[in-house]
Amino acid sequence: MEDFNRRIVLTGFMGVGKSTVARFLAYLLDCKRIDLDSVIEESEKRKIADIIEANGLPHFRQLETENLRRILLESDAKIIALGGGAWTIEENRKLIKSYNLTSVWLESTFQHCWQNISRSKRVRPLAQNKNQAWKLFEERQKIYCLADWHFIVRPELTSYEIAKQIAEEVFFYKIRR
Ligand code: S3P
């Protein structure tokens, strides 16, 4: 049985591909998706990196929780891609649970995430060098682990293939296209 009532949040470390997988999933399931970082950037009219640089990380985390709360309350998007740190905040996890969303951890190796981070043009203030990123990666594993589903992202899989597998396994979706 296809389970279209299910709503999910995608979590995982920076560079694992949450936003791209969310886009393909929404395409496959023909549903709405929303990207928490993009929502924050649109409402603040500045880039996440600029917010963190100008106002500090605690302020960004506060915006993140406020915007997550708003999305959960107002949006009918079935797929929500979180920023890599959002799931690490207990209040956010409780919120997500209270709205009955299924959390999916895109789990990958540090090497894979770092490769994507270092190739990307996006400025990531919390991963400015490999050592800083590695420490964060290590610290967070046990928190990502709390997600309902763990999806192992093998580096040879494309984002489309990952989305297709999540659609099949989490939504029991039979791919027709
Ligand atoms: C962060 C991840 C970023 C962004 C911010 C903080 C984190 O999102 O929310 O720079 O704490 O891991 P991505 O995971 O999309 O890079």
Coordinates of N, CA and C in Angstrom, one line a residue, residues 18-171:
K18 N 20.9 16.3 1.1 CA 19.5 16.4 1.6 C 18.6 17.1 0.6
S19 N 19.1 18.3 0.2 CA 18.2 19.2 -0.7 C 17.9 18.5 -2.0
T20 N 19.0 17.9 -2.6 CA 18.8 17.3 -4.0 C 17.9 16.1 -3.9
V21 N 18.1 15.3 -2.8 CA 17.3 14.1 -2.7 C 15.8 14.5 -2.4
A22 N 15.6 15.6 -1.6 CA 14.3 16.1 -1.4 C 13.6 16.5 -2.7
R23 N 14.4 17.2 -3.6 CA 13.8 17.6 -4.8 C 13.3 16.4 -5.7
F24 N 14.2 15.4 -5.8 CA 13.8 14.2 -6.6 C 12.6 13.5 -6.0
L25 N 12.6 13.4 -4.6 CA 11.5 12.7 -3.9 C 10.2 13.4 -4.2
A26 N 10.2 14.7 -4.2 CA 9.0 15.5 -4.4 C 8.5 15.2 -5.9
Y27 N 9.5 15.1 -6.8 CA 9.2 14.9 -8.2 C 8.5 13.5 -8.3
L28 N 9.2 12.5 -7.7 CA 8.7 11.1 -7.8 C 7.3 10.9 -7.2
L29 N 7.1 11.6 -6.0 CA 5.9 11.4 -5.3 C 4.8 12.4 -5.7
D30 N 5.3 13.3 -6.6 CA 4.4 14.4 -7.1 C 3.8 15.2 -5.9
C31 N 4.7 15.6 -5.0 CA 4.2 16.4 -3.8 C 5.1 17.6 -3.6
K32 N 4.7 18.4 -2.6 CA 5.5 19.6 -2.3 C 6.6 19.2 -1.4
R33 N 7.7 20.0 -1.5 CA 8.8 19.8 -0.6 C 9.3 21.2 -0.2
I34 N 9.9 21.3 0.9 CA 10.4 22.6 1.4 C 11.8 22.4 2.0
D35 N 12.6 23.4 1.8 CA 14.0 23.4 2.3 C 14.1 24.4 3.4
L36 N 14.3 24.0 4.6 CA 14.4 24.9 5.8 C 15.4 26.0 5.6
D37 N 16.6 25.7 5.1 CA 17.6 26.8 5.0 C 17.1 27.8 3.9
S38 N 16.4 27.4 2.9 CA 15.9 28.3 1.8 C 14.8 29.2 2.4
V39 N 14.0 28.6 3.3 CA 12.9 29.4 3.9 C 13.5 30.5 4.8
I40 N 14.5 30.1 5.5 CA 15.2 31.1 6.4 C 15.8 32.2 5.5
E41 N 16.5 31.8 4.5 CA 17.2 32.8 3.6 C 16.2 33.8 3.0
E42 N 15.0 33.2 2.6 CA 14.0 34.0 1.9 C 13.4 35.0 3.0
S43 N 13.1 34.5 4.2 CA 12.5 35.4 5.1 C 13.4 36.4 5.7
E44 N 14.7 36.0 5.8 CA 15.7 37.0 6.3 C 16.3 37.9 5.2
K45 N 16.1 37.5 3.9 CA 16.7 38.1 2.8 C 18.2 38.2 2.9
R46 N 18.9 37.2 3.4 CA 20.3 37.0 3.4 C 20.7 35.5 3.5
K47 N 21.9 35.3 3.1 CA 22.4 33.9 3.1 C 22.6 33.4 4.5
I48 N 22.5 32.1 4.7 CA 22.7 31.5 6.1 C 24.1 32.0 6.6
A49 N 25.1 31.9 5.7 CA 26.5 32.2 6.1 C 26.6 33.7 6.6
D50 N 25.8 34.6 6.0 CA 25.8 36.0 6.4 C 25.1 36.1 7.8
I51 N 24.0 35.4 7.9 CA 23.3 35.4 9.2 C 24.2 35.0 10.4
I52 N 24.9 33.9 10.1 CA 25.8 33.3 11.2 C 26.9 34.3 11.5
E53 N 27.5 34.9 10.4 CA 28.6 35.8 10.5 C 28.2 37.0 11.3
A54 N 27.1 37.6 10.9 CA 26.7 38.9 11.5 C 26.0 38.7 12.9
N55 N 25.3 37.7 13.1 CA 24.5 37.6 14.3 C 24.8 36.4 15.2
G56 N 25.7 35.5 14.7 CA 26.2 34.4 15.5 C 25.3 33.2 15.4
L57 N 25.9 32.0 15.8 CA 25.2 30.7 15.6 C 23.9 30.6 16.5
P58 N 24.0 31.1 17.7 CA 22.7 30.9 18.5 C 21.5 31.6 17.9
H59 N 21.8 32.8 17.3 CA 20.7 33.5 16.6 C 20.2 32.7 15.4
F60 N 21.1 32.1 14.7 CA 20.7 31.3 13.5 C 19.9 30.1 14.0
R61 N 20.3 29.5 15.1 CA 19.6 28.3 15.6 C 18.1 28.7 16.0
Q62 N 18.0 29.9 16.6 CA 16.7 30.4 17.0 C 15.8 30.6 15.8
L63 N 16.4 31.2 14.7 CA 15.6 31.4 13.5 C 15.2 30.0 12.9
E64 N 16.1 29.1 13.0 CA 15.9 27.7 12.5 C 14.7 27.1 13.2
T65 N 14.6 27.2 14.5 CA 13.5 26.6 15.3 C 12.2 27.4 14.9
E66 N 12.3 28.7 14.9 CA 11.1 29.5 14.6 C 10.5 29.1 13.2
N67 N 11.4 29.0 12.2 CA 10.9 28.7 10.9 C 10.5 27.3 10.7
L68 N 11.1 26.4 11.5 CA 10.7 25.0 11.4 C 9.3 24.9 12.0
R69 N 9.0 25.6 13.1 CA 7.7 25.6 13.8 C 6.7 26.1 12.8
R70 N 7.0 27.2 12.1 CA 6.1 27.8 11.2 C 5.8 26.8 10.0
I71 N 6.8 26.2 9.5 CA 6.6 25.3 8.4 C 5.7 24.1 8.8
L72 N 6.0 23.6 10.0 CA 5.2 22.4 10.5 C 3.7 22.8 10.6
L73 N 3.5 24.0 11.1 CA 2.2 24.5 11.3 C 1.4 24.9 10.0
E74 N 2.2 25.5 9.1 CA 1.5 26.1 8.0 C 1.6 25.4 6.6
S75 N 2.7 24.7 6.5 CA 3.0 24.1 5.1 C 2.4 22.7 5.0
D76 N 1.9 22.4 3.8 CA 1.4 21.1 3.5 C 2.5 20.3 2.8
A77 N 3.7 20.8 2.8 CA 4.8 20.0 2.1 C 5.0 18.7 2.8
K78 N 5.1 17.6 2.0 CA 5.3 16.3 2.5 C 6.8 16.0 2.9
I79 N 7.6 16.7 2.2 CA 9.1 16.5 2.3 C 9.7 17.8 2.8
I80 N 10.4 17.7 4.0 CA 11.1 18.8 4.5 C 12.6 18.5 4.6
A81 N 13.4 19.2 3.9 CA 14.9 19.0 4.0 C 15.4 20.0 5.1
L82 N 16.0 19.4 6.1 CA 16.5 20.3 7.2 C 18.0 20.7 6.9
G83 N 18.5 21.7 7.5 CA 19.9 22.0 7.5 C 20.6 21.0 8.4
G84 N 21.8 20.7 8.2 CA 22.5 19.7 8.9 C 22.5 19.7 10.4
G85 N 22.3 21.0 11.0 CA 22.3 21.1 12.4 C 21.0 21.1 13.1
A86 N 19.9 21.2 12.3 CA 18.6 21.4 12.8 C 18.1 20.2 13.7
W87 N 18.4 19.0 13.2 CA 18.0 17.8 13.9 C 18.8 17.6 15.3
T88 N 19.9 18.3 15.4 CA 20.8 18.1 16.6 C 20.2 18.9 17.8
I89 N 19.2 19.7 17.5 CA 18.6 20.5 18.6 C 17.4 19.8 19.1
E90 N 17.4 19.5 20.4 CA 16.3 18.7 21.0 C 14.9 19.3 20.8
E91 N 14.8 20.6 20.9 CA 13.5 21.2 20.7 C 13.0 20.9 19.3
N92 N 13.8 21.0 18.3 CA 13.4 20.7 16.9 C 12.9 19.2 16.8
R93 N 13.7 18.3 17.4 CA 13.3 16.9 17.3 C 11.9 16.7 17.9
K94 N 11.7 17.4 19.1 CA 10.4 17.2 19.8 C 9.3 17.8 18.9
L95 N 9.5 18.9 18.3 CA 8.6 19.5 17.4 C 8.2 18.6 16.2
I96 N 9.2 18.0 15.6 CA 9.0 17.1 14.5 C 8.2 15.9 14.9
K97 N 8.5 15.4 16.1 CA 7.7 14.2 16.6 C 6.3 14.6 16.9
S98 N 6.1 15.8 17.5 CA 4.8 16.2 17.9 C 3.9 16.4 16.6
Y99 N 4.5 16.6 15.5 CA 3.6 16.8 14.3 C 3.6 15.4 13.5
N100 N 4.2 14.4 14.2 CA 4.1 13.0 13.6 C 4.8 12.8 12.3
L101 N 5.9 13.6 12.1 CA 6.7 13.4 10.9 C 7.6 12.2 11.1
T102 N 8.0 11.5 10.0 CA 9.0 10.5 10.0 C 10.3 11.1 9.7
S103 N 11.3 10.8 10.5 CA 12.6 11.4 10.3 C 13.5 10.4 9.5
V104 N 14.2 10.9 8.5 CA 15.0 10.0 7.7 C 16.4 10.5 7.7
W105 N 17.3 9.8 8.2 CA 18.8 10.2 8.3 C 19.5 9.7 7.0
L106 N 20.0 10.6 6.2 CA 20.8 10.2 5.1 C 22.2 10.0 5.7
E107 N 22.6 8.8 5.8 CA 23.9 8.5 6.5 C 24.9 8.2 5.5
S108 N 26.1 8.8 5.7 CA 27.2 8.6 4.7 C 28.5 8.7 5.4
T109 N 29.6 8.4 4.7 CA 30.9 8.6 5.3 C 31.3 10.0 5.3
F110 N 32.3 10.3 6.2 CA 32.8 11.7 6.3 C 33.4 12.0 5.0
Q111 N 34.2 11.1 4.4 CA 34.9 11.4 3.1 C 33.9 11.8 2.1
H112 N 32.8 11.1 2.0 CA 31.8 11.5 0.9 C 31.3 12.9 1.2
C113 N 30.9 13.2 2.4 CA 30.3 14.5 2.7 C 31.4 15.6 2.5
W114 N 32.6 15.3 2.9 CA 33.6 16.3 2.8 C 34.0 16.6 1.3
Q115 N 34.0 15.6 0.5 CA 34.2 15.7 -0.9 C 33.2 16.7 -1.5
N116 N 31.9 16.5 -1.2 CA 30.8 17.4 -1.7 C 31.0 18.8 -1.1
I117 N 31.3 18.9 0.2 CA 31.4 20.2 0.8 C 32.6 21.0 0.1
S118 N 33.7 20.3 -0.1 CA 34.8 21.0 -0.6 C 34.7 21.4 -2.1
R119 N 33.8 20.6 -2.8 CA 33.6 20.9 -4.2 C 32.5 22.0 -4.4
S120 N 31.7 22.2 -3.4 CA 30.5 23.1 -3.5 C 30.9 24.5 -3.4
K121 N 30.2 25.4 -4.1 CA 30.4 26.8 -4.0 C 29.8 27.5 -2.8
R122 N 28.9 26.7 -2.1 CA 28.2 27.3 -1.0 C 29.2 27.4 0.2
V123 N 29.0 28.6 0.9 CA 29.9 28.8 2.0 C 29.2 28.1 3.2
R124 N 30.0 27.3 3.9 CA 29.4 26.6 5.1 C 30.3 27.0 6.3
P125 N 29.8 27.9 7.1 CA 30.6 28.5 8.2 C 31.0 27.5 9.2
L126 N 30.3 26.3 9.3 CA 30.6 25.4 10.3 C 31.5 24.2 9.8
A127 N 31.9 24.4 8.5 CA 32.8 23.4 7.9 C 33.8 24.1 7.0
Q128 N 34.5 25.0 7.7 CA 35.5 25.8 6.9 C 36.8 25.1 6.6
N129 N 37.0 24.0 7.4 CA 38.2 23.2 7.1 C 37.9 21.8 7.5
K130 N 38.7 20.8 7.0 CA 38.4 19.4 7.2 C 38.3 19.0 8.7
N131 N 39.2 19.6 9.5 CA 39.3 19.2 10.9 C 38.0 19.6 11.6
Q132 N 37.6 20.9 11.4 CA 36.4 21.4 12.0 C 35.2 20.5 11.6
A133 N 35.1 20.2 10.3 CA 34.0 19.4 9.8 C 34.0 18.0 10.4
W134 N 35.2 17.4 10.5 CA 35.3 16.1 11.0 C 34.8 16.0 12.5
K135 N 35.2 17.0 13.3 CA 34.8 17.0 14.7 C 33.3 17.0 14.9
L136 N 32.7 17.9 14.1 CA 31.3 18.0 14.1 C 30.6 16.7 13.6
F137 N 31.1 16.2 12.6 CA 30.6 14.9 12.0 C 30.6 13.8 13.1
E138 N 31.7 13.7 13.8 CA 31.9 12.7 14.9 C 30.9 12.9 16.0
E139 N 30.8 14.2 16.4 CA 29.9 14.6 17.5 C 28.5 14.3 17.3
R140 N 28.1 14.4 16.0 CA 26.7 14.4 15.7 C 26.1 13.0 15.4
Q141 N 27.0 12.0 15.1 CA 26.5 10.7 14.7 C 25.5 10.2 15.6
K142 N 25.8 10.3 16.9 CA 24.8 9.7 17.9 C 23.5 10.4 17.9
I143 N 23.5 11.6 17.4 CA 22.2 12.3 17.4 C 21.4 12.0 16.1
Y144 N 22.1 12.0 15.0 CA 21.5 11.6 13.8 C 20.8 10.2 13.9
C145 N 21.6 9.4 14.7 CA 21.1 8.0 15.0 C 19.7 7.9 15.6
L146 N 19.3 9.0 16.2 CA 17.9 9.0 16.8 C 16.8 9.1 15.8
A147 N 17.2 9.3 14.5 CA 16.1 9.4 13.5 C 15.4 8.0 13.3
D148 N 14.1 8.1 12.8 CA 13.3 6.9 12.7 C 13.9 5.9 11.6
W149 N 14.4 6.5 10.5 CA 14.9 5.7 9.4 C 16.4 6.1 9.2
H150 N 17.2 5.0 8.9 CA 18.6 5.3 8.6 C 18.8 4.8 7.1
F151 N 19.1 5.8 6.3 CA 19.3 5.4 4.9 C 20.8 5.5 4.5
I152 N 21.4 4.4 4.2 CA 22.9 4.5 3.9 C 23.1 5.0 2.5
V153 N 23.7 6.1 2.4 CA 24.0 6.7 1.1 C 25.3 6.2 0.6
R154 N 25.3 5.2 -0.3 CA 26.5 4.7 -0.9 C 27.0 5.7 -2.0
P155 N 28.3 6.0 -2.0 CA 28.7 7.1 -2.9 C 28.4 6.9 -4.4
E156 N 28.3 5.6 -4.8 CA 28.0 5.3 -6.2 C 26.5 5.6 -6.6
L157 N 25.7 5.8 -5.6 CA 24.3 6.1 -5.9 C 24.1 7.5 -6.3
T158 N 23.3 7.8 -7.3 CA 22.9 9.1 -7.7 C 21.8 9.6 -6.7
S159 N 21.6 10.9 -6.6 CA 20.6 11.5 -5.8 C 19.2 10.9 -6.2
Y160 N 19.0 10.7 -7.5 CA 17.7 10.2 -8.0 C 17.5 8.8 -7.5
E161 N 18.6 8.0 -7.6 CA 18.5 6.6 -7.1 C 18.2 6.5 -5.6
I162 N 18.8 7.5 -4.8 CA 18.5 7.5 -3.4 C 17.1 7.9 -3.2
A163 N 16.6 8.9 -3.9 CA 15.2 9.3 -3.7 C 14.3 8.2 -4.1
K164 N 14.6 7.5 -5.1 CA 13.7 6.4 -5.6 C 13.6 5.3 -4.5
Q165 N 14.8 5.0 -3.9 CA 14.8 3.9 -2.8 C 14.0 4.4 -1.6
I166 N 14.1 5.7 -1.3 CA 13.4 6.2 -0.1 C 11.9 6.2 -0.4
A167 N 11.5 6.6 -1.7 CA 10.1 6.5 -2.1 C 9.6 5.1 -1.9
E168 N 10.4 4.2 -2.3 CA 9.9 2.8 -2.3 C 9.8 2.2 -0.9
E169 N 10.9 2.5 -0.1 CA 11.0 1.9 1.2 C 10.2 2.7 2.3
V170 N 10.2 4.0 2.2 CA 9.5 4.7 3.2 C 8.0 5.0 2.9
F171 N 7.8 5.2 1.6 CA 6.4 5.5 1.2 C 5.7 4.3 0.4

